[in-house]
Amino acid sequence: MRDTYVLSGARLATMEAEGSYGLVEDGAIAIQGDEILWCGARGALPDTYAACPSTDLNGRLVTPGFIDCHTHIVFGGDRAGEFEMRLEGASYEEVAKAGGGIVSTVTATRAASLDALVTGALPRLDALIAEGVSTVEVKSGYGLDRETELNMLRAARRLAEHRDVTVKTTFLGAHAVPADYAGRADAYLDEVCLPTLRAAHAEGLVDAVDGFCEGIAFSAAQIAKVFDVAAELGLPVKLHAEQLSHQGGTKLAAERGALSVDHVEYATEADARAMAASGSVAVLLPGAFYTIRETQVPPVAEFRMHGVPMALATDCNPGSSPLTSLLLTLNMGCTLFRLTPEEALAGVTRNAARALGMQDRGRIAPGLRADLAVWDVSRPAELAYRIGFNPLYARVMGGKMEVRT
Ligand code: DI6
Ligand code: FE
């Protein structure tokens, strides 16, 4: 068959079904263009593919391409000074109240040109790609004015012109109340955030709508107004909820059929039940938990009990999670949240795809996109077990294989 090739001699973690790696020993994958045509045991490869060029992977492990389903990689400036403040004893919330935190990144992001935003994000994106990431979600939310929110989304879209990666953009205008609207969150939503959402949607810049439901950000009632506009525009929603305290954002997000509810350290069993009913994914962000030295662990046992799919993501941002490694995120998910390595791997493949509403990736199966990662390990648990070691051998992106040099 024309333009078709076969990867063979690999151990496949297909991630096909909940609760298992879906391992295939001595597997083969037939790829045509950017699509997986067939996968299974090498011995069962249909004759149709016998004459196709074939690459032997010598027993390496193949997983779906990694998906980082929650990032803020587009921003200006850095927050190393705040890191020092926190080491001297200030809490994340105290730093935010003292004019640091999200608002300080807003100042730097507003001062950055579109080109500077792209240039600044590329090294972070490259770090993710170097560990097998093929799809990355990028949020706005450090502009908090019309022009800068639009520029952040334009910069995010442009990343995909500079690198071979799929970018999904999320509008996060309801991330913080900007200084000039201090104490007037509703006015900020009505006058800036919601009109900007409409403008961004009109420019084709928005794949989903997010918000930060927290004591230092927006109430559930305020987020509901943002979700109303998202619904009117036909956009899916997701929410940063119950990260630092319980505010009821999860319940709201579940009622609105959110793709995902993210952080969720302070979520309750009732929240887990609501998420199971709405099919919302719990996106766990151990990098933020670690950085702010949170002690409340998300209710993983309740998510398991009620069948809430769990994803893992870097939450890469300059304040609470300056993390650009999904491999380290796997390790943290297991060590800090007690996920199994299988749950962790599902969290950056199958369930991460679901958190982005993407059905065409996140598993190795016929008809799906040929986004794969080839690893120099034999057991999938090795991906989560090591700390600071990158065993990526090659990335297959839309069917194109690049061996790492
Ligand atoms: N939760 C977070 O962890 C990030 N945003 C959010 O809503 C923090 C963003 C920052 O500190 O810059
Ligand atoms: Fe976040």
Short mmCIF file of C-alpha atoms and ligand atoms in Angstrom, two decimals:
data_model
loop_
_atom_site.label_atom_id
_atom_site.label_comp_id
_atom_site.label_asym_id
_atom_site.label_seq_id
_atom_site.Cartn_x
_atom_site.Cartn_y
_atom_site.Cartn_z
CA MET A 1 0.00 0.00 0.00
CA ARG A 2 1.33 3.37 -1.03
CA ASP A 3 2.77 5.70 1.65
CA THR A 4 2.31 3.08 4.29
CA TYR A 5 5.01 1.86 6.67
CA VAL A 6 5.20 -0.48 9.60
CA LEU A 7 6.81 -0.13 13.04
CA SER A 8 7.51 -3.57 14.40
CA GLY A 9 9.20 -5.46 17.20
CA ALA A 10 7.88 -3.08 19.84
CA ARG A 11 6.07 -3.56 23.10
CA LEU A 12 2.89 -1.51 22.72
CA ALA A 13 1.09 0.21 25.58
CA THR A 14 -2.07 0.90 23.61
CA MET A 15 -3.93 2.44 26.59
CA GLU A 16 -7.06 1.13 24.89
CA ALA A 17 -9.19 0.42 27.94
CA GLU A 18 -9.60 1.81 31.44
CA GLY A 19 -7.58 -0.07 34.04
CA SER A 20 -4.81 -1.56 31.93
CA TYR A 21 -1.89 -0.61 29.71
CA GLY A 22 -3.41 -2.69 26.91
CA LEU A 23 0.02 -4.27 26.39
CA VAL A 24 0.84 -6.02 23.12
CA GLU A 25 4.11 -7.99 23.11
CA ASP A 26 6.19 -8.02 19.92
CA GLY A 27 3.71 -5.63 18.39
CA ALA A 28 3.45 -3.89 15.05
CA ILE A 29 1.74 -0.68 13.92
CA ALA A 30 0.88 0.09 10.28
CA ILE A 31 0.83 3.82 9.57
CA GLN A 32 -0.44 5.63 6.47
CA GLY A 33 -0.06 9.38 6.31
CA ASP A 34 -1.00 10.68 9.73
CA GLU A 35 -3.23 7.73 10.61
CA ILE A 36 -2.84 4.39 12.35
CA LEU A 37 -4.29 1.75 9.99
CA TRP A 38 -3.61 -1.35 12.04
CA CYS A 39 -1.96 -2.42 15.28
CA GLY A 40 -1.50 -5.74 17.01
CA ALA A 41 0.93 -8.63 17.43
CA ARG A 42 3.57 -8.73 14.70
CA GLY A 43 2.67 -12.34 13.89
CA ALA A 44 -0.89 -11.25 13.07
CA LEU A 45 0.11 -8.42 10.70
CA PRO A 46 -2.17 -8.76 7.64
CA ASP A 47 -0.46 -9.72 4.36
CA THR A 48 -1.50 -6.37 2.86
CA TYR A 49 1.34 -4.76 4.79
CA ALA A 50 3.98 -7.42 4.00
CA ALA A 51 5.63 -5.38 1.24
CA CYS A 52 5.60 -2.06 3.15
CA PRO A 53 8.83 -0.59 4.49
CA SER A 54 9.30 -1.66 8.08
CA THR A 55 11.37 -0.35 11.00
CA ASP A 56 12.32 -2.76 13.78
CA LEU A 57 12.16 -1.08 17.20
CA ASN A 58 14.13 -3.84 18.94
CA GLY A 59 11.80 -4.36 21.86
CA ARG A 60 11.39 -0.68 22.75
CA LEU A 61 8.15 0.54 24.36
CA VAL A 62 5.67 2.52 22.25
CA THR A 63 3.00 4.66 23.93
CA PRO A 64 0.53 7.16 22.51
CA GLY A 65 2.15 10.59 22.06
CA PHE A 66 1.96 12.46 25.35
CA ILE A 67 -0.70 15.14 25.82
CA ASP A 68 -0.17 18.02 28.26
CA CYS A 69 -3.80 19.03 28.79
CA HIS A 70 -3.29 22.02 31.15
CA THR A 71 -0.55 24.61 30.62
CA HIS A 72 0.04 28.33 30.79
CA ILE A 73 3.29 28.27 28.74
CA VAL A 74 2.64 31.66 27.09
CA PHE A 75 3.53 34.50 29.49
CA GLY A 76 6.00 37.36 29.99
CA GLY A 77 8.66 37.71 32.68
CA ASP A 78 9.47 35.26 35.44
CA ARG A 79 8.75 34.89 39.14
CA ALA A 80 12.05 33.76 40.63
CA GLY A 81 11.82 36.65 43.13
CA GLU A 82 8.51 35.34 44.38
CA PHE A 83 10.08 31.92 44.79
CA GLU A 84 12.59 33.56 47.12
CA MET A 85 9.78 35.31 49.05
CA ARG A 86 8.00 32.04 49.56
CA LEU A 87 11.21 30.44 50.81
CA GLU A 88 11.33 33.20 53.39
CA GLY A 89 7.91 32.15 54.62
CA ALA A 90 5.26 33.97 52.56
CA SER A 91 2.36 31.79 51.36
CA TYR A 92 1.11 31.70 47.75
CA GLU A 93 -1.98 33.66 48.78
CA GLU A 94 0.08 36.23 50.74
CA VAL A 95 2.33 36.80 47.73
CA ALA A 96 -0.77 37.34 45.57
CA LYS A 97 -2.22 39.83 48.06
CA ALA A 98 1.10 41.75 48.13
CA GLY A 99 0.79 42.48 44.39
CA GLY A 100 2.94 39.55 43.34
CA GLY A 101 1.52 36.37 41.93
CA ILE A 102 -0.61 36.31 38.81
CA VAL A 103 -0.91 40.09 38.69
CA SER A 104 2.87 40.57 38.40
CA THR A 105 2.97 38.22 35.42
CA VAL A 106 0.12 40.26 33.93
CA THR A 107 2.32 43.38 33.97
CA ALA A 108 5.16 41.56 32.20
CA THR A 109 2.82 39.90 29.69
CA ARG A 110 1.15 43.19 28.76
CA ALA A 111 4.61 44.66 28.08
CA ALA A 112 5.59 41.80 25.75
CA SER A 113 5.04 41.88 21.98
CA LEU A 114 3.37 38.99 20.19
CA ASP A 115 6.78 37.88 18.89
CA ALA A 116 8.27 38.05 22.38
CA LEU A 117 5.44 35.90 23.75
CA VAL A 118 6.10 33.28 21.06
CA THR A 119 9.87 33.39 21.55
CA GLY A 120 9.51 33.12 25.32
CA ALA A 121 7.21 30.09 25.11
CA LEU A 122 9.26 28.10 22.59
CA PRO A 123 11.92 26.80 25.03
CA ARG A 124 9.16 25.60 27.35
CA LEU A 125 7.39 23.93 24.46
CA ASP A 126 10.67 22.36 23.32
CA ALA A 127 11.21 20.88 26.78
CA LEU A 128 7.78 19.25 26.59
CA ILE A 129 8.33 17.97 23.03
CA ALA A 130 11.71 16.50 24.03
CA GLU A 131 9.77 14.17 26.34
CA GLY A 132 7.36 12.91 23.72
CA VAL A 133 4.57 15.49 23.88
CA SER A 134 2.57 15.77 20.66
CA THR A 135 -0.44 17.80 21.87
CA VAL A 136 -0.39 20.71 24.29
CA GLU A 137 -3.16 22.88 25.65
CA VAL A 138 -2.29 26.54 26.23
CA LYS A 139 -4.36 29.02 28.24
CA SER A 140 -4.63 32.79 28.13
CA GLY A 141 -5.20 34.60 31.43
CA TYR A 142 -2.14 36.78 31.97
CA GLY A 143 -3.45 39.65 29.83
CA LEU A 144 -6.72 40.48 31.58
CA ASP A 145 -7.25 43.18 28.97
CA ARG A 146 -8.64 42.71 25.51
CA GLU A 147 -5.49 43.16 23.45
CA THR A 148 -3.19 41.07 25.63
CA GLU A 149 -5.66 38.19 26.05
CA LEU A 150 -6.02 38.08 22.25
CA ASN A 151 -2.25 38.28 21.82
CA MET A 152 -1.68 35.37 24.19
CA LEU A 153 -4.08 33.21 22.18
CA ARG A 154 -2.51 34.32 18.89
CA ALA A 155 0.92 33.47 20.32
CA ALA A 156 -0.34 30.04 21.40
CA ARG A 157 -1.70 29.35 17.90
CA ARG A 158 1.59 30.49 16.36
CA LEU A 159 3.55 27.95 18.38
CA ALA A 160 2.14 25.26 16.09
CA GLU A 161 3.65 27.09 13.09
CA HIS A 162 7.10 26.93 14.68
CA ARG A 163 7.01 23.36 15.96
CA ASP A 164 5.47 20.06 14.90
CA VAL A 165 2.88 19.90 17.67
CA THR A 166 -0.90 20.25 18.03
CA VAL A 167 -1.94 23.26 20.13
CA LYS A 168 -5.36 23.61 21.74
CA THR A 169 -6.18 27.08 23.06
CA THR A 170 -8.25 27.87 26.13
CA PHE A 171 -9.60 31.30 27.04
CA LEU A 172 -8.89 32.03 30.72
CA GLY A 173 -9.90 35.68 30.98
CA ALA A 174 -11.44 34.87 34.38
CA HIS A 175 -8.04 34.03 35.88
CA ALA A 176 -7.58 37.01 38.21
CA VAL A 177 -9.05 40.45 38.75
CA PRO A 178 -6.63 43.04 37.29
CA ALA A 179 -5.39 45.85 39.58
CA ASP A 180 -7.51 48.55 37.92
CA TYR A 181 -10.65 46.51 38.73
CA ALA A 182 -9.62 45.61 42.29
CA GLY A 183 -12.78 44.86 44.31
CA ARG A 184 -14.91 45.07 41.15
CA ALA A 185 -14.73 41.55 39.77
CA ASP A 186 -18.22 41.71 38.24
CA ALA A 187 -17.39 44.91 36.39
CA TYR A 188 -14.21 43.29 35.05
CA LEU A 189 -16.24 40.34 33.77
CA ASP A 190 -18.90 42.51 32.14
CA GLU A 191 -16.66 45.19 30.71
CA VAL A 192 -13.52 43.26 29.75
CA CYS A 193 -13.56 39.49 30.12
CA LEU A 194 -16.83 38.60 28.41
CA PRO A 195 -16.50 41.04 25.47
CA THR A 196 -12.94 39.73 24.98
CA LEU A 197 -14.19 36.14 24.95
CA ARG A 198 -16.62 37.07 22.18
CA ALA A 199 -13.87 38.83 20.22
CA ALA A 200 -11.45 35.92 20.64
CA HIS A 201 -14.12 33.47 19.50
CA ALA A 202 -14.92 35.66 16.48
CA GLU A 203 -11.22 35.53 15.56
CA GLY A 204 -11.27 31.72 15.82
CA LEU A 205 -8.84 31.69 18.73
CA VAL A 206 -10.78 29.69 21.31
CA ASP A 207 -11.16 25.91 21.65
CA ALA A 208 -12.45 25.95 25.24
CA VAL A 209 -13.26 28.33 28.11
CA ASP A 210 -11.74 28.10 31.60
CA GLY A 211 -11.87 30.11 34.82
CA PHE A 212 -10.27 30.24 38.26
CA CYS A 213 -12.89 29.68 40.96
CA GLU A 214 -11.14 30.60 44.17
CA GLY A 215 -11.24 33.00 47.13
CA ILE A 216 -8.45 35.07 45.51
CA ALA A 217 -10.15 34.97 42.08
CA PHE A 218 -13.82 34.43 41.10
CA SER A 219 -16.85 32.98 42.88
CA ALA A 220 -18.93 30.16 41.43
CA ALA A 221 -21.70 32.67 40.64
CA GLN A 222 -19.24 34.81 38.68
CA ILE A 223 -17.85 31.79 36.81
CA ALA A 224 -21.44 30.85 35.93
CA LYS A 225 -21.70 34.10 33.95
CA VAL A 226 -18.58 33.15 31.97
CA PHE A 227 -19.98 29.67 31.32
CA ASP A 228 -23.27 31.21 30.10
CA VAL A 229 -21.41 33.06 27.36
CA ALA A 230 -19.35 29.95 26.52
CA ALA A 231 -22.59 27.99 26.10
CA GLU A 232 -24.06 30.70 23.91
CA LEU A 233 -20.94 30.52 21.68
CA GLY A 234 -21.03 26.71 21.64
CA LEU A 235 -17.66 26.39 23.40
CA PRO A 236 -16.83 23.60 25.89
CA VAL A 237 -15.87 24.60 29.44
CA LYS A 238 -13.36 23.50 32.08
CA LEU A 239 -12.49 24.99 35.45
CA HIS A 240 -9.66 25.51 37.95
CA ALA A 241 -11.60 24.53 41.07
CA GLU A 242 -11.07 23.63 44.72
CA GLN A 243 -7.30 24.26 44.48
CA LEU A 244 -6.73 26.25 47.69
CA SER A 245 -10.17 25.97 49.32
CA HIS A 246 -13.65 24.57 48.64
CA GLN A 247 -15.70 27.12 46.70
CA GLY A 248 -18.26 24.97 44.88
CA GLY A 249 -16.74 25.36 41.43
CA THR A 250 -16.69 21.63 40.79
CA LYS A 251 -20.43 21.31 41.28
CA LEU A 252 -21.05 24.18 38.87
CA ALA A 253 -18.60 22.80 36.28
CA ALA A 254 -20.19 19.35 36.46
CA GLU A 255 -23.67 20.84 36.07
CA ARG A 256 -22.44 22.54 32.91
CA GLY A 257 -20.96 19.31 31.52
CA ALA A 258 -17.35 20.53 31.82
CA LEU A 259 -14.70 18.61 29.91
CA SER A 260 -12.54 18.72 33.02
CA VAL A 261 -12.24 20.10 36.52
CA ASP A 262 -8.63 20.87 37.37
CA HIS A 263 -6.58 20.85 40.61
CA VAL A 264 -9.49 19.62 42.81
CA GLU A 265 -7.40 19.09 45.97
CA TYR A 266 -10.33 20.27 48.12
CA ALA A 267 -13.05 18.44 46.15
CA THR A 268 -15.43 16.27 48.19
CA GLU A 269 -16.99 12.90 47.57
CA ALA A 270 -20.17 14.67 46.45
CA ASP A 271 -18.04 16.55 43.90
CA ALA A 272 -16.58 13.25 42.66
CA ARG A 273 -20.08 11.89 42.24
CA ALA A 274 -21.16 14.97 40.29
CA MET A 275 -18.09 14.68 38.04
CA ALA A 276 -18.79 11.01 37.38
CA ALA A 277 -22.36 11.88 36.39
CA SER A 278 -21.20 14.60 33.97
CA GLY A 279 -18.26 12.58 32.61
CA SER A 280 -15.84 15.38 33.56
CA VAL A 281 -12.16 14.44 33.83
CA ALA A 282 -10.28 15.30 37.05
CA VAL A 283 -7.05 16.95 35.89
CA LEU A 284 -4.51 16.55 38.71
CA LEU A 285 -1.61 18.99 38.81
CA PRO A 286 1.06 17.69 41.18
CA GLY A 287 3.59 20.35 40.07
CA ALA A 288 1.43 23.08 41.64
CA PHE A 289 0.75 20.96 44.72
CA TYR A 290 4.50 20.45 45.13
CA THR A 291 5.52 24.06 44.46
CA ILE A 292 3.12 25.68 46.90
CA ARG A 293 3.71 22.86 49.38
CA GLU A 294 0.01 22.04 49.55
CA THR A 295 -0.83 19.31 52.02
CA GLN A 296 -4.40 18.49 50.97
CA VAL A 297 -4.20 15.59 48.50
CA PRO A 298 -6.97 15.36 45.85
CA PRO A 299 -9.59 12.69 46.65
CA VAL A 300 -8.11 10.02 44.38
CA ALA A 301 -9.86 7.15 46.19
CA GLU A 302 -13.25 8.86 45.63
CA PHE A 303 -12.45 9.49 41.96
CA ARG A 304 -11.60 5.80 41.57
CA MET A 305 -14.66 4.66 43.48
CA HIS A 306 -17.06 6.70 41.34
CA GLY A 307 -15.21 6.13 38.06
CA VAL A 308 -14.02 9.69 37.43
CA PRO A 309 -11.29 9.58 34.76
CA MET A 310 -8.06 11.17 36.01
CA ALA A 311 -5.55 13.10 33.89
CA LEU A 312 -2.18 14.56 34.84
CA ALA A 313 -0.69 17.79 33.46
CA THR A 314 2.22 20.12 34.15
CA ASP A 315 0.13 23.30 34.78
CA CYS A 316 3.34 24.94 33.50
CA ASN A 317 3.14 28.56 34.69
CA PRO A 318 5.60 31.05 36.15
CA GLY A 319 4.18 31.03 39.68
CA SER A 320 2.70 27.87 41.10
CA SER A 321 4.21 25.32 38.71
CA PRO A 322 7.34 26.27 36.75
CA LEU A 323 7.43 22.71 35.45
CA THR A 324 8.10 21.63 31.87
CA SER A 325 8.40 17.86 32.33
CA LEU A 326 5.50 15.45 31.89
CA LEU A 327 7.80 12.58 32.90
CA LEU A 328 8.44 14.25 36.26
CA THR A 329 4.69 14.92 36.46
CA LEU A 330 4.10 11.15 36.15
CA ASN A 331 6.51 10.53 38.99
CA MET A 332 4.90 13.21 41.16
CA GLY A 333 1.41 11.86 40.41
CA CYS A 334 2.49 8.47 41.75
CA THR A 335 4.63 9.63 44.66
CA LEU A 336 2.52 12.55 45.90
CA PHE A 337 -1.00 11.41 44.94
CA ARG A 338 -0.47 7.63 45.03
CA LEU A 339 -1.64 7.03 41.47
CA THR A 340 -0.55 3.74 39.99
CA PRO A 341 1.94 4.06 37.09
CA GLU A 342 -0.86 2.81 34.81
CA GLU A 343 -3.21 5.57 36.01
CA ALA A 344 -0.41 8.10 35.58
CA LEU A 345 0.28 7.02 31.99
CA ALA A 346 -3.46 7.05 31.18
CA GLY A 347 -3.43 10.55 32.66
CA VAL A 348 -1.11 11.91 29.98
CA THR A 349 -2.63 9.91 27.11
CA ARG A 350 -6.19 8.58 27.02
CA ASN A 351 -7.67 10.75 29.78
CA ALA A 352 -5.72 13.86 28.76
CA ALA A 353 -7.25 13.56 25.28
CA ARG A 354 -10.65 13.31 26.89
CA ALA A 355 -9.99 16.41 29.02
CA LEU A 356 -9.48 18.27 25.73
CA GLY A 357 -12.51 16.70 24.05
CA MET A 358 -10.26 15.01 21.46
CA GLN A 359 -11.40 11.56 20.38
CA ASP A 360 -8.79 11.07 17.64
CA ARG A 361 -5.77 10.54 19.91
CA GLY A 362 -4.53 9.38 23.31
CA ARG A 363 -4.65 5.66 22.44
CA ILE A 364 -3.02 3.38 19.90
CA ALA A 365 -5.86 2.07 17.74
CA PRO A 366 -6.83 1.92 14.06
CA GLY A 367 -8.31 5.18 12.78
CA LEU A 368 -6.58 7.35 15.38
CA ARG A 369 -3.82 9.86 14.68
CA ALA A 370 -0.36 8.37 14.43
CA ASP A 371 1.06 10.39 17.34
CA LEU A 372 3.37 8.06 19.24
CA ALA A 373 6.33 8.09 21.60
CA VAL A 374 9.02 5.41 21.40
CA TRP A 375 10.93 4.84 24.64
CA ASP A 376 14.19 3.10 25.50
CA VAL A 377 12.53 1.20 28.35
CA SER A 378 10.87 -2.18 28.52
CA ARG A 379 8.32 -1.73 31.31
CA PRO A 380 5.81 1.16 31.18
CA ALA A 381 6.22 1.76 34.95
CA GLU A 382 9.79 2.93 34.24
CA LEU A 383 8.38 6.13 32.74
CA ALA A 384 6.92 7.14 36.11
CA TYR A 385 9.59 5.59 38.30
CA ARG A 386 12.68 7.56 37.33
CA ILE A 387 13.34 11.16 38.30
CA GLY A 388 15.07 13.53 35.88
CA PHE A 389 15.82 10.93 33.23
CA ASN A 390 14.49 11.09 29.69
CA PRO A 391 14.43 7.75 27.84
CA LEU A 392 12.65 9.07 24.72
CA TYR A 393 14.06 7.31 21.64
CA ALA A 394 11.78 8.81 18.99
CA ARG A 395 8.60 10.76 18.53
CA VAL A 396 6.13 9.93 15.79
CA MET A 397 4.08 13.04 15.02
CA GLY A 398 1.24 12.72 12.53
CA GLY A 399 2.97 9.63 11.16
CA LYS A 400 6.40 11.25 10.82
CA MET A 401 9.07 9.61 12.93
CA GLU A 402 11.93 11.73 14.29
CA VAL A 403 14.62 9.83 16.18
CA ARG A 404 16.00 11.91 19.04
CA THR A 405 19.62 12.82 18.58
N1 DI6 B 1 -4.02 28.13 39.40
C1 DI6 B 1 -2.73 27.95 39.29
O1 DI6 B 1 -2.09 27.11 39.86
C2 DI6 B 1 -2.19 28.91 38.34
N2 DI6 B 1 -3.37 29.57 37.90
C3 DI6 B 1 -4.39 29.10 38.56
O2 DI6 B 1 -5.50 29.50 38.35
C4 DI6 B 1 -1.24 29.85 38.98
C5 DI6 B 1 -0.87 30.94 38.09
C6 DI6 B 1 0.19 31.82 38.65
O3 DI6 B 1 0.53 31.81 39.84
O4 DI6 B 1 0.72 32.61 37.83
FE FE B 2 -3.54 26.30 35.84
#
